[in-house]
Amino acid sequence: AQSVTQLDSQVPVFEEAPVELRCNYSSSVSVYLFWYVQYPNQGLQLLLKYLSGSTLVKGINGFEAEFNKSQTSFHLRKPSVHISDTAEYFCAVTPYNFNKFYFGSGTKLNVKP
Amino acid sequence: KAGVTQTPRYLIKTRGQQVTLSCSPISGHRSVSWYQQTPGQGLQFLFEYFSETQRNKGNFPGRFSGRQFSNSRSEMNVSTLELGDSALYLCASSPRTSGGKETQYFGPGTRLLVL
């Protein structure tokens, strides 16, 4: 079985400050890892994904994430946030060869001026 | 390419009624997945359809069902609505040619309110 834990339900941060959103997962099989963002009243948009290879993955809007297999983590980072980054962020995993996503409970990022 | 479209965007129903939601995937995508999003339970996988067949299923009661047509469009049906079915229902499509590697592209969702 798979599960995803996002440790912080809300993260307040000032504009231009760095941010890290934490994600830990549990799985009995190998998985692919994803981060999605959801703006108010919209669907989910892919930020980045880890399939294999380099553990540091770069995504859109200046976000990056690092896969740590030993700690089963896939934390999302951005060195300098903008007001427009205010949204809810979801970490997700899907087992190899399955098209079934397991999502974390989400982290609301609130960027303050 | 046009994105994933879902209709209707908003829906109000009363307990006991049934509802049908529609999803049109991105052109060329053959897999459609459905998710329920609620404040309490978060995003939960309902089911996936590929080539008109249900390939994966989440842990939802039989009141939740779906189907996929030959043009890959999908519908989701909820019968005997309960208050707890109030949620945002998201549809996602993918090409489904390489297993779980693929990005799922989400529609804007249908917000269902059950009174």
PDB file of C-alpha atoms in Angstrom:
ATOM      1  CA  ALA A   1       0.000   0.000   0.000  1.00  0.00           C
ATOM      2  CA  GLN A   2       1.075   3.564  -0.612  1.00  0.00           C
ATOM      3  CA  SER A   3       0.641   6.679   1.518  1.00  0.00           C
ATOM      4  CA  VAL A   4       1.870  10.244   1.332  1.00  0.00           C
ATOM      5  CA  THR A   5       2.369  12.578   4.270  1.00  0.00           C
ATOM      6  CA  GLN A   6       2.699  16.308   3.931  1.00  0.00           C
ATOM      7  CA  LEU A   7       3.810  17.431   7.330  1.00  0.00           C
ATOM      8  CA  ASP A   8       2.747  21.056   7.109  1.00  0.00           C
ATOM      9  CA  SER A   9      -0.851  21.938   6.355  1.00  0.00           C
ATOM     10  CA  GLN A  10      -0.026  25.639   6.080  1.00  0.00           C
ATOM     11  CA  VAL A  11       3.226  27.489   5.452  1.00  0.00           C
ATOM     12  CA  PRO A  12       3.302  31.282   5.760  1.00  0.00           C
ATOM     13  CA  VAL A  13       6.317  32.980   4.224  1.00  0.00           C
ATOM     14  CA  PHE A  14       7.313  36.482   3.214  1.00  0.00           C
ATOM     15  CA  GLU A  15       7.863  37.388  -0.405  1.00  0.00           C
ATOM     16  CA  GLU A  16      11.405  36.739  -1.684  1.00  0.00           C
ATOM     17  CA  ALA A  17      12.138  34.331   1.184  1.00  0.00           C
ATOM     18  CA  PRO A  18      13.051  30.693   0.521  1.00  0.00           C
ATOM     19  CA  VAL A  19      10.537  27.956   1.202  1.00  0.00           C
ATOM     20  CA  GLU A  20      10.540  24.194   1.640  1.00  0.00           C
ATOM     21  CA  LEU A  21       7.400  22.088   1.557  1.00  0.00           C
ATOM     22  CA  ARG A  22       7.916  18.643   3.021  1.00  0.00           C
ATOM     23  CA  CYS A  23       6.671  15.359   1.656  1.00  0.00           C
ATOM     24  CA  ASN A  24       7.300  11.850   2.939  1.00  0.00           C
ATOM     25  CA  TYR A  25       5.917   8.703   1.427  1.00  0.00           C
ATOM     26  CA  SER A  26       5.511   5.065   2.284  1.00  0.00           C
ATOM     27  CA  SER A  27       5.303   2.318  -0.282  1.00  0.00           C
ATOM     28  CA  SER A  28       5.923  -1.401  -0.527  1.00  0.00           C
ATOM     29  CA  VAL A  29       6.802  -1.030  -4.215  1.00  0.00           C
ATOM     30  CA  SER A  30       8.807   1.414  -6.294  1.00  0.00           C
ATOM     31  CA  VAL A  31       7.002   4.614  -7.107  1.00  0.00           C
ATOM     32  CA  TYR A  32       7.202   7.698  -9.231  1.00  0.00           C
ATOM     33  CA  LEU A  33       6.874  11.012  -7.396  1.00  0.00           C
ATOM     34  CA  PHE A  34       5.094  14.207  -8.363  1.00  0.00           C
ATOM     35  CA  TRP A  35       4.327  17.675  -7.093  1.00  0.00           C
ATOM     36  CA  TYR A  36       1.184  19.437  -8.236  1.00  0.00           C
ATOM     37  CA  VAL A  37      -0.087  22.951  -7.521  1.00  0.00           C
ATOM     38  CA  GLN A  38      -3.702  24.015  -7.239  1.00  0.00           C
ATOM     39  CA  TYR A  39      -4.725  27.645  -7.518  1.00  0.00           C
ATOM     40  CA  PRO A  40      -8.129  28.683  -6.144  1.00  0.00           C
ATOM     41  CA  ASN A  41     -11.051  27.325  -8.141  1.00  0.00           C
ATOM     42  CA  GLN A  42      -8.774  25.511 -10.546  1.00  0.00           C
ATOM     43  CA  GLY A  43      -7.616  21.986 -11.185  1.00  0.00           C
ATOM     44  CA  LEU A  44      -4.155  20.665 -10.465  1.00  0.00           C
ATOM     45  CA  GLN A  45      -1.116  21.641 -12.509  1.00  0.00           C
ATOM     46  CA  LEU A  46       2.082  19.599 -12.608  1.00  0.00           C
ATOM     47  CA  LEU A  47       5.111  21.335 -11.093  1.00  0.00           C
ATOM     48  CA  LEU A  48       7.656  18.548 -11.471  1.00  0.00           C
ATOM     49  CA  LYS A  49       8.125  14.806 -11.330  1.00  0.00           C
ATOM     50  CA  TYR A  50      10.796  12.276 -10.455  1.00  0.00           C
ATOM     51  CA  LEU A  51      10.947   9.142 -12.545  1.00  0.00           C
ATOM     52  CA  SER A  52      14.598   8.088 -12.325  1.00  0.00           C
ATOM     53  CA  GLY A  53      18.127   9.418 -12.632  1.00  0.00           C
ATOM     54  CA  SER A  54      19.303  12.581 -10.921  1.00  0.00           C
ATOM     55  CA  THR A  55      17.663  12.984  -7.546  1.00  0.00           C
ATOM     56  CA  LEU A  56      17.392  16.745  -7.968  1.00  0.00           C
ATOM     57  CA  VAL A  57      14.481  17.609 -10.209  1.00  0.00           C
ATOM     58  CA  LYS A  58      13.752  21.039 -11.572  1.00  0.00           C
ATOM     59  CA  GLY A  59      10.236  22.118 -12.417  1.00  0.00           C
ATOM     60  CA  ILE A  60       8.268  25.102 -13.566  1.00  0.00           C
ATOM     61  CA  ASN A  61       8.144  28.507 -11.882  1.00  0.00           C
ATOM     62  CA  GLY A  62      11.568  28.056 -10.274  1.00  0.00           C
ATOM     63  CA  PHE A  63      10.604  25.100  -8.083  1.00  0.00           C
ATOM     64  CA  GLU A  64      12.833  22.086  -7.513  1.00  0.00           C
ATOM     65  CA  ALA A  65      12.594  18.929  -5.447  1.00  0.00           C
ATOM     66  CA  GLU A  66      15.034  16.358  -4.188  1.00  0.00           C
ATOM     67  CA  PHE A  67      14.292  12.674  -3.984  1.00  0.00           C
ATOM     68  CA  ASN A  68      15.838  10.970  -0.972  1.00  0.00           C
ATOM     69  CA  LYS A  69      15.289   7.233  -1.142  1.00  0.00           C
ATOM     70  CA  SER A  70      16.729   6.413   2.269  1.00  0.00           C
ATOM     71  CA  GLN A  71      14.460   8.933   3.970  1.00  0.00           C
ATOM     72  CA  THR A  72      11.561   8.305   1.556  1.00  0.00           C
ATOM     73  CA  SER A  73      11.188  12.021   1.102  1.00  0.00           C
ATOM     74  CA  PHE A  74      10.548  14.325  -1.827  1.00  0.00           C
ATOM     75  CA  HIS A  75      10.700  17.867  -0.465  1.00  0.00           C
ATOM     76  CA  LEU A  76       9.824  20.837  -2.673  1.00  0.00           C
ATOM     77  CA  ARG A  77      11.915  24.000  -2.542  1.00  0.00           C
ATOM     78  CA  LYS A  78      12.038  27.452  -4.035  1.00  0.00           C
ATOM     79  CA  PRO A  79      14.842  29.898  -3.251  1.00  0.00           C
ATOM     80  CA  SER A  80      12.714  33.032  -3.535  1.00  0.00           C
ATOM     81  CA  VAL A  81       8.909  33.003  -3.543  1.00  0.00           C
ATOM     82  CA  HIS A  82       6.503  35.466  -5.107  1.00  0.00           C
ATOM     83  CA  ILE A  83       3.002  36.516  -4.164  1.00  0.00           C
ATOM     84  CA  SER A  84       1.783  34.558  -7.190  1.00  0.00           C
ATOM     85  CA  ASP A  85       3.066  31.317  -5.611  1.00  0.00           C
ATOM     86  CA  THR A  86       0.237  31.474  -3.082  1.00  0.00           C
ATOM     87  CA  ALA A  87      -1.629  28.226  -3.705  1.00  0.00           C
ATOM     88  CA  GLU A  88      -2.053  24.714  -2.381  1.00  0.00           C
ATOM     89  CA  TYR A  89       0.652  22.184  -3.187  1.00  0.00           C
ATOM     90  CA  PHE A  90       0.149  18.445  -3.378  1.00  0.00           C
ATOM     91  CA  CYS A  91       2.727  15.693  -3.313  1.00  0.00           C
ATOM     92  CA  ALA A  92       1.711  12.463  -5.046  1.00  0.00           C
ATOM     93  CA  VAL A  93       3.094   9.015  -5.782  1.00  0.00           C
ATOM     94  CA  THR A  94       2.122   6.379  -8.272  1.00  0.00           C
ATOM     95  CA  PRO A  95       3.419   2.818  -8.349  1.00  0.00           C
ATOM     96  CA  TYR A  96       5.355   1.663 -11.366  1.00  0.00           C
ATOM     97  CA  ASN A  97       3.057   0.455 -14.147  1.00  0.00           C
ATOM     98  CA  PHE A  98      -0.060   1.777 -12.482  1.00  0.00           C
ATOM     99  CA  ASN A  99      -1.965   4.896 -13.346  1.00  0.00           C
ATOM    100  CA  LYS A 100      -3.286   5.418  -9.814  1.00  0.00           C
ATOM    101  CA  PHE A 101      -2.124   8.451  -7.889  1.00  0.00           C
ATOM    102  CA  TYR A 102      -1.978   8.715  -4.114  1.00  0.00           C
ATOM    103  CA  PHE A 103      -2.000  12.307  -2.940  1.00  0.00           C
ATOM    104  CA  GLY A 104      -0.885  13.935   0.272  1.00  0.00           C
ATOM    105  CA  SER A 105      -3.282  16.143   2.191  1.00  0.00           C
ATOM    106  CA  GLY A 106      -1.812  19.293   0.690  1.00  0.00           C
ATOM    107  CA  THR A 107       0.158  22.279   1.972  1.00  0.00           C
ATOM    108  CA  LYS A 108      -1.242  25.768   1.650  1.00  0.00           C
ATOM    109  CA  LEU A 109       1.528  28.204   0.875  1.00  0.00           C
ATOM    110  CA  ASN A 110       0.664  31.765   1.835  1.00  0.00           C
ATOM    111  CA  VAL A 111       3.145  34.304   0.549  1.00  0.00           C
ATOM    112  CA  LYS A 112       2.913  37.641   2.330  1.00  0.00           C
ATOM    113  CA  PRO A 113       4.179  40.987   1.007  1.00  0.00           C
TER     114      PRO A 113
ATOM    115  CA  LYS B   1      -4.287  21.421 -27.704  1.00  0.00           C
ATOM    116  CA  ALA B   2      -7.354  22.072 -25.649  1.00  0.00           C
ATOM    117  CA  GLY B   3      -7.106  20.984 -22.039  1.00  0.00           C
ATOM    118  CA  VAL B   4      -9.301  18.650 -20.073  1.00  0.00           C
ATOM    119  CA  THR B   5     -12.843  19.939 -19.880  1.00  0.00           C
ATOM    120  CA  GLN B   6     -15.451  19.063 -17.322  1.00  0.00           C
ATOM    121  CA  THR B   7     -19.143  19.805 -17.343  1.00  0.00           C
ATOM    122  CA  PRO B   8     -20.982  21.108 -15.543  1.00  0.00           C
ATOM    123  CA  ARG B   9     -18.687  23.250 -13.391  1.00  0.00           C
ATOM    124  CA  TYR B  10     -21.195  23.604 -10.571  1.00  0.00           C
ATOM    125  CA  LEU B  11     -24.092  21.455  -9.511  1.00  0.00           C
ATOM    126  CA  ILE B  12     -26.592  21.491  -6.669  1.00  0.00           C
ATOM    127  CA  LYS B  13     -28.564  18.346  -5.886  1.00  0.00           C
ATOM    128  CA  THR B  14     -30.628  17.033  -2.994  1.00  0.00           C
ATOM    129  CA  ARG B  15     -30.113  13.856  -1.017  1.00  0.00           C
ATOM    130  CA  GLY B  16     -31.316  10.752  -2.756  1.00  0.00           C
ATOM    131  CA  GLN B  17     -30.942  12.133  -6.247  1.00  0.00           C
ATOM    132  CA  GLN B  18     -28.405  10.929  -8.758  1.00  0.00           C
ATOM    133  CA  VAL B  19     -25.910  12.941 -10.756  1.00  0.00           C
ATOM    134  CA  THR B  20     -23.823  12.472 -13.886  1.00  0.00           C
ATOM    135  CA  LEU B  21     -20.597  14.367 -14.467  1.00  0.00           C
ATOM    136  CA  SER B  22     -18.805  14.551 -17.785  1.00  0.00           C
ATOM    137  CA  CYS B  23     -15.146  14.750 -18.713  1.00  0.00           C
ATOM    138  CA  SER B  24     -13.530  15.280 -22.101  1.00  0.00           C
ATOM    139  CA  PRO B  25      -9.834  14.394 -22.088  1.00  0.00           C
ATOM    140  CA  ILE B  26      -7.064  16.030 -24.040  1.00  0.00           C
ATOM    141  CA  SER B  27      -7.162  14.922 -27.653  1.00  0.00           C
ATOM    142  CA  GLY B  28      -5.224  11.690 -28.071  1.00  0.00           C
ATOM    143  CA  HIS B  29      -5.313  10.778 -24.395  1.00  0.00           C
ATOM    144  CA  ARG B  30      -6.845   7.390 -23.768  1.00  0.00           C
ATOM    145  CA  SER B  31      -6.845   7.241 -19.984  1.00  0.00           C
ATOM    146  CA  VAL B  32      -9.280   9.135 -17.790  1.00  0.00           C
ATOM    147  CA  SER B  33      -9.102   9.089 -14.005  1.00  0.00           C
ATOM    148  CA  TRP B  34     -11.532  10.547 -11.514  1.00  0.00           C
ATOM    149  CA  TYR B  35     -10.771  11.980  -8.092  1.00  0.00           C
ATOM    150  CA  GLN B  36     -12.874  13.302  -5.252  1.00  0.00           C
ATOM    151  CA  GLN B  37     -11.509  16.273  -3.329  1.00  0.00           C
ATOM    152  CA  THR B  38     -12.934  17.250   0.048  1.00  0.00           C
ATOM    153  CA  PRO B  39     -11.504  19.356   2.889  1.00  0.00           C
ATOM    154  CA  GLY B  40     -11.614  16.397   5.259  1.00  0.00           C
ATOM    155  CA  GLN B  41     -10.363  13.548   3.078  1.00  0.00           C
ATOM    156  CA  GLY B  42      -8.269  15.435   0.568  1.00  0.00           C
ATOM    157  CA  LEU B  43      -7.800  14.007  -2.909  1.00  0.00           C
ATOM    158  CA  GLN B  44      -8.994  10.450  -3.258  1.00  0.00           C
ATOM    159  CA  PHE B  45      -8.784   8.262  -6.327  1.00  0.00           C
ATOM    160  CA  LEU B  46     -12.123   7.014  -7.579  1.00  0.00           C
ATOM    161  CA  PHE B  47     -11.322   5.030 -10.723  1.00  0.00           C
ATOM    162  CA  GLU B  48      -9.464   4.993 -14.008  1.00  0.00           C
ATOM    163  CA  TYR B  49     -10.802   4.121 -17.426  1.00  0.00           C
ATOM    164  CA  PHE B  50      -8.712   3.137 -20.405  1.00  0.00           C
ATOM    165  CA  SER B  51     -10.044   1.933 -23.738  1.00  0.00           C
ATOM    166  CA  GLU B  52     -13.583   1.859 -22.333  1.00  0.00           C
ATOM    167  CA  THR B  53     -12.560  -0.477 -19.503  1.00  0.00           C
ATOM    168  CA  GLN B  54     -12.143   0.258 -15.826  1.00  0.00           C
ATOM    169  CA  ARG B  55      -8.491  -0.478 -15.064  1.00  0.00           C
ATOM    170  CA  ASN B  56      -8.076   0.743 -11.500  1.00  0.00           C
ATOM    171  CA  LYS B  57     -10.531   1.401  -8.714  1.00  0.00           C
ATOM    172  CA  GLY B  58     -10.362   3.230  -5.399  1.00  0.00           C
ATOM    173  CA  ASN B  59     -12.219   2.491  -2.180  1.00  0.00           C
ATOM    174  CA  PHE B  60     -15.600   4.011  -2.869  1.00  0.00           C
ATOM    175  CA  PRO B  61     -19.023   2.419  -2.554  1.00  0.00           C
ATOM    176  CA  GLY B  62     -20.867   1.023  -5.544  1.00  0.00           C
ATOM    177  CA  ARG B  63     -22.971   4.197  -5.733  1.00  0.00           C
ATOM    178  CA  PHE B  64     -20.020   5.683  -7.590  1.00  0.00           C
ATOM    179  CA  SER B  65     -19.678   4.392 -11.103  1.00  0.00           C
ATOM    180  CA  GLY B  66     -18.280   5.493 -14.395  1.00  0.00           C
ATOM    181  CA  ARG B  67     -17.877   4.677 -18.007  1.00  0.00           C
ATOM    182  CA  GLN B  68     -15.794   5.652 -20.964  1.00  0.00           C
ATOM    183  CA  PHE B  69     -16.881   6.015 -24.543  1.00  0.00           C
ATOM    184  CA  SER B  70     -15.024   5.096 -27.699  1.00  0.00           C
ATOM    185  CA  ASN B  71     -13.890   8.708 -28.135  1.00  0.00           C
ATOM    186  CA  SER B  72     -12.314   8.528 -24.628  1.00  0.00           C
ATOM    187  CA  ARG B  73     -14.858  10.886 -23.094  1.00  0.00           C
ATOM    188  CA  SER B  74     -15.886   9.704 -19.674  1.00  0.00           C
ATOM    189  CA  GLU B  75     -18.843  10.085 -17.399  1.00  0.00           C
ATOM    190  CA  MET B  76     -19.094   9.544 -13.687  1.00  0.00           C
ATOM    191  CA  ASN B  77     -22.370   8.757 -11.972  1.00  0.00           C
ATOM    192  CA  VAL B  78     -23.264   8.972  -8.312  1.00  0.00           C
ATOM    193  CA  SER B  79     -26.574   7.468  -7.294  1.00  0.00           C
ATOM    194  CA  THR B  80     -28.563   8.017  -4.100  1.00  0.00           C
ATOM    195  CA  LEU B  81     -26.598  11.131  -3.182  1.00  0.00           C
ATOM    196  CA  GLU B  82     -25.569  11.700   0.417  1.00  0.00           C
ATOM    197  CA  LEU B  83     -24.533  14.938   2.095  1.00  0.00           C
ATOM    198  CA  GLY B  84     -20.976  13.604   2.296  1.00  0.00           C
ATOM    199  CA  ASP B  85     -20.775  13.413  -1.474  1.00  0.00           C
ATOM    200  CA  SER B  86     -20.439  17.185  -1.604  1.00  0.00           C
ATOM    201  CA  ALA B  87     -17.011  17.686  -3.100  1.00  0.00           C
ATOM    202  CA  LEU B  88     -14.948  18.865  -5.998  1.00  0.00           C
ATOM    203  CA  TYR B  89     -14.740  16.069  -8.554  1.00  0.00           C
ATOM    204  CA  LEU B  90     -11.628  16.211 -10.672  1.00  0.00           C
ATOM    205  CA  CYS B  91     -10.998  14.418 -13.902  1.00  0.00           C
ATOM    206  CA  ALA B  92      -7.498  13.791 -15.227  1.00  0.00           C
ATOM    207  CA  SER B  93      -6.305  12.424 -18.536  1.00  0.00           C
ATOM    208  CA  SER B  94      -3.060  10.900 -19.738  1.00  0.00           C
ATOM    209  CA  PRO B  95      -1.840   9.067 -22.837  1.00  0.00           C
ATOM    210  CA  ARG B  96      -1.250   5.899 -20.783  1.00  0.00           C
ATOM    211  CA  THR B  97       1.455   4.520 -22.959  1.00  0.00           C
ATOM    212  CA  SER B  98       4.166   4.069 -20.320  1.00  0.00           C
ATOM    213  CA  GLY B  99       2.508   3.151 -17.042  1.00  0.00           C
ATOM    214  CA  GLY B 100       2.710   5.481 -14.092  1.00  0.00           C
ATOM    215  CA  LYS B 101       5.446   7.642 -15.617  1.00  0.00           C
ATOM    216  CA  GLU B 102       2.977   9.828 -17.322  1.00  0.00           C
ATOM    217  CA  THR B 103       1.766  13.163 -16.164  1.00  0.00           C
ATOM    218  CA  GLN B 104      -1.909  13.346 -15.446  1.00  0.00           C
ATOM    219  CA  TYR B 105      -3.500  16.529 -16.763  1.00  0.00           C
ATOM    220  CA  PHE B 106      -6.355  17.757 -14.626  1.00  0.00           C
ATOM    221  CA  GLY B 107      -9.523  19.536 -15.546  1.00  0.00           C
ATOM    222  CA  PRO B 108     -10.962  22.422 -13.498  1.00  0.00           C
ATOM    223  CA  GLY B 109     -13.365  20.135 -11.692  1.00  0.00           C
ATOM    224  CA  THR B 110     -17.087  19.951 -11.038  1.00  0.00           C
ATOM    225  CA  ARG B 111     -18.161  21.282  -7.675  1.00  0.00           C
ATOM    226  CA  LEU B 112     -21.105  19.261  -6.378  1.00  0.00           C
ATOM    227  CA  LEU B 113     -23.190  20.454  -3.458  1.00  0.00           C
ATOM    228  CA  VAL B 114     -25.690  18.027  -1.955  1.00  0.00           C
ATOM    229  CA  LEU B 115     -28.418  19.581   0.174  1.00  0.00           C
TER     230      LEU B 115
END
